[in-house]
CSV table of C-alpha atoms in Angstrom, one decimal:
chain,number,residue,atom,x,y,z
A,1024,MET,CA,67.6,-12.6,36.4
A,1025,LYS,CA,68.4,-13.9,32.8
A,1026,ILE,CA,66.3,-13.7,29.7
A,1027,PHE,CA,67.1,-16.3,27.1
A,1028,ASN,CA,66.5,-15.6,23.4
A,1029,ILE,CA,65.7,-18.9,21.8
A,1030,THR,CA,66.7,-19.2,18.2
A,1031,HIS,CA,67.5,-21.7,15.4
A,1032,LYS,CA,68.6,-19.0,12.9
A,1033,ALA,CA,71.9,-17.1,12.7
A,1034,ILE,CA,70.8,-13.6,13.8
A,1035,PRO,CA,72.5,-10.8,15.6
A,1036,TYR,CA,72.8,-12.0,19.2
A,1037,LEU,CA,72.5,-9.9,22.3
A,1038,ASN,CA,74.6,-11.5,25.1
A,1039,ASN,CA,75.0,-9.4,28.3
A,1040,ASP,CA,74.3,-9.7,32.0
A,1041,LEU,CA,70.5,-9.9,31.2
A,1042,TYR,CA,70.1,-11.5,27.8
A,1043,GLN,CA,71.7,-14.8,26.7
A,1044,SER,CA,71.1,-16.5,23.4
A,1045,PHE,CA,70.2,-20.1,23.1
A,1046,GLN,CA,70.3,-22.3,20.0
A,1047,VAL,CA,67.7,-25.0,19.6
A,1048,ASN,CA,67.8,-27.8,17.0
A,1049,SER,CA,71.6,-27.9,17.6
A,1050,GLY,CA,71.8,-31.6,17.1
A,1051,VAL,CA,70.8,-31.5,13.5
A,1052,ASN,CA,71.7,-28.0,12.4
A,1053,PRO,CA,75.0,-28.2,10.5
A,1054,ILE,CA,75.9,-24.7,11.8
A,1055,ILE,CA,76.6,-24.3,15.5
A,1056,PHE,CA,76.4,-20.7,16.7
A,1057,GLU,CA,79.6,-20.1,18.7
A,1058,GLY,CA,79.4,-18.5,22.1
A,1059,ILE,CA,75.8,-19.3,23.0
A,1060,TYR,CA,73.9,-22.0,24.8
A,1061,GLN,CA,73.1,-25.2,22.8
A,1062,ASP,CA,70.1,-27.5,23.4
A,1063,ASN,CA,72.2,-30.7,22.7
A,1064,THR,CA,74.6,-30.4,25.6
A,1065,LEU,CA,74.4,-31.7,29.2
A,1066,ASP,CA,71.0,-33.2,30.2
A,1067,ASN,CA,68.8,-32.5,27.1
A,1068,ILE,CA,65.9,-33.6,24.8
A,1069,ALA,CA,67.4,-32.0,21.7
A,1070,SER,CA,66.7,-35.1,19.6
A,1071,GLN,CA,63.0,-34.4,20.1
A,1072,ASN,CA,63.2,-30.8,18.8
A,1073,ASP,CA,61.0,-31.8,15.8
A,1074,ASN,CA,58.1,-32.4,18.2
A,1075,PHE,CA,58.8,-30.0,21.0
A,1076,CYS,CA,60.5,-27.0,19.2
A,1077,GLU,CA,61.7,-24.4,21.7
A,1078,LEU,CA,60.6,-26.6,24.6
A,1079,THR,CA,63.9,-28.4,24.2
A,1080,ALA,CA,65.5,-25.1,25.5
A,1081,CYS,CA,63.0,-24.9,28.4
A,1082,TYR,CA,63.9,-28.5,29.3
A,1083,TRP,CA,67.6,-27.7,29.1
A,1084,LEU,CA,67.2,-24.6,31.3
A,1085,TRP,CA,65.1,-26.5,33.9
A,1086,LYS,CA,67.6,-29.4,34.1
A,1087,ASN,CA,70.9,-27.6,33.7
A,1088,LEU,CA,70.7,-24.0,34.9
A,1089,ASN,CA,72.0,-23.8,38.5
A,1090,ASP,CA,70.6,-20.3,39.3
A,1091,ASP,CA,68.2,-19.4,42.0
A,1092,GLY,CA,67.1,-16.2,40.1
A,1093,TYR,CA,64.3,-15.7,37.7
A,1094,ILE,CA,64.5,-16.6,34.0
A,1095,GLY,CA,62.6,-15.4,31.0
A,1096,LEU,CA,62.3,-16.4,27.4
A,1097,CYS,CA,62.2,-14.4,24.1
A,1098,HIS,CA,61.5,-16.1,20.9
A,1099,TYR,CA,63.8,-16.1,17.8
A,1100,ARG,CA,64.7,-12.5,16.9
A,1101,ARG,CA,62.3,-10.8,19.3
A,1102,TYR,CA,63.4,-8.9,22.4
A,1103,PHE,CA,61.4,-7.1,25.1
A,1104,ASN,CA,61.2,-3.4,24.6
A,1105,PHE,CA,61.8,-1.7,28.0
A,1106,PHE,CA,61.6,1.8,26.4
A,1107,PRO,CA,58.2,2.0,24.7
A,1108,ASN,CA,58.2,5.8,24.8
A,1109,LYS,CA,61.5,6.0,23.0
A,1110,LEU,CA,61.0,3.3,20.4
A,1111,SER,CA,58.0,3.3,18.1
A,1112,LEU,CA,56.8,-0.2,17.4
A,1113,LYS,CA,53.9,0.4,15.2
A,1114,PRO,CA,54.1,-2.1,12.3
A,1115,SER,CA,54.6,0.7,9.8
A,1116,THR,CA,57.5,2.2,11.7
A,1117,GLN,CA,58.8,-0.8,13.6
A,1118,LYS,CA,62.5,-0.5,14.5
A,1119,ARG,CA,64.9,-3.0,13.2
A,1120,ILE,CA,67.5,-3.7,15.8
A,1121,SER,CA,71.0,-5.0,15.2
A,1122,ALA,CA,73.7,-6.1,17.7
A,1123,VAL,CA,75.4,-2.7,17.2
A,1124,ASN,CA,72.5,-0.5,18.1
A,1125,PHE,CA,71.3,-2.4,21.2
A,1126,LYS,CA,73.9,-0.2,23.0
A,1127,LYS,CA,72.5,2.9,21.2
A,1128,HIS,CA,69.0,2.2,22.6
A,1129,LYS,CA,70.5,1.3,26.0
A,1130,ILE,CA,68.6,-1.9,26.5
A,1131,ALA,CA,70.1,-2.6,29.9
A,1132,THR,CA,69.6,-4.7,33.0
A,1133,THR,CA,68.9,-1.8,35.3
A,1134,SER,CA,65.5,-1.2,33.6
A,1135,ILE,CA,64.4,-4.6,34.6
A,1136,GLU,CA,66.0,-5.0,37.9
A,1137,GLU,CA,64.1,-1.9,39.2
A,1138,HIS,CA,60.8,-3.7,38.9
A,1139,LYS,CA,59.4,-6.9,40.4
A,1140,LYS,CA,56.9,-7.3,37.6
A,1141,ILE,CA,56.6,-6.0,34.0
A,1142,ILE,CA,53.1,-6.1,32.7
A,1143,THR,CA,51.7,-4.8,29.4
A,1144,ASN,CA,48.2,-4.4,28.0
A,1145,ASP,CA,49.5,-4.8,24.5
A,1146,LEU,CA,52.2,-7.3,23.8
A,1147,ASN,CA,53.1,-5.5,20.5
A,1148,HIS,CA,54.5,-2.7,22.6
A,1149,MET,CA,57.0,-5.0,24.3
A,1150,ILE,CA,58.7,-6.6,21.3
A,1151,LEU,CA,61.6,-5.4,19.2
A,1152,LEU,CA,62.5,-7.3,16.0
A,1153,CYS,CA,66.0,-8.0,14.9
A,1154,PRO,CA,66.6,-8.5,11.2
A,1155,GLU,CA,67.6,-11.9,10.0
A,1156,ARG,CA,71.1,-12.2,8.5
A,1157,GLU,CA,71.4,-12.1,4.7
A,1158,LYS,CA,71.5,-15.5,3.1
């Protein structure tokens, strides 16, 4: 299983056995984020990103990912929170996560691999926000 974090901004990336970062709008963005997937490589529709946004990543994954496992998507600087009892995500106390403290909070593949389905009644309890990099 892989979860792809789709982004067009330079943010702290989480790349491990579970999470992989994916840059969209790579064809026109003057800055290419090194070490992550790009939507303008291999079989792609990156030139249509203005119309299809992150669907250019979905198309790329469909056409180019040679994996029989499951894939998931996160959007921009948001990641699934697999530890809702440990991390408060109320808007007033929402945690800001950086690449450094992903390890601190032990966001790991084992939490997901133990379950066939992950269902929530409230999506706000599943999302962690990463801060955007300073301009």
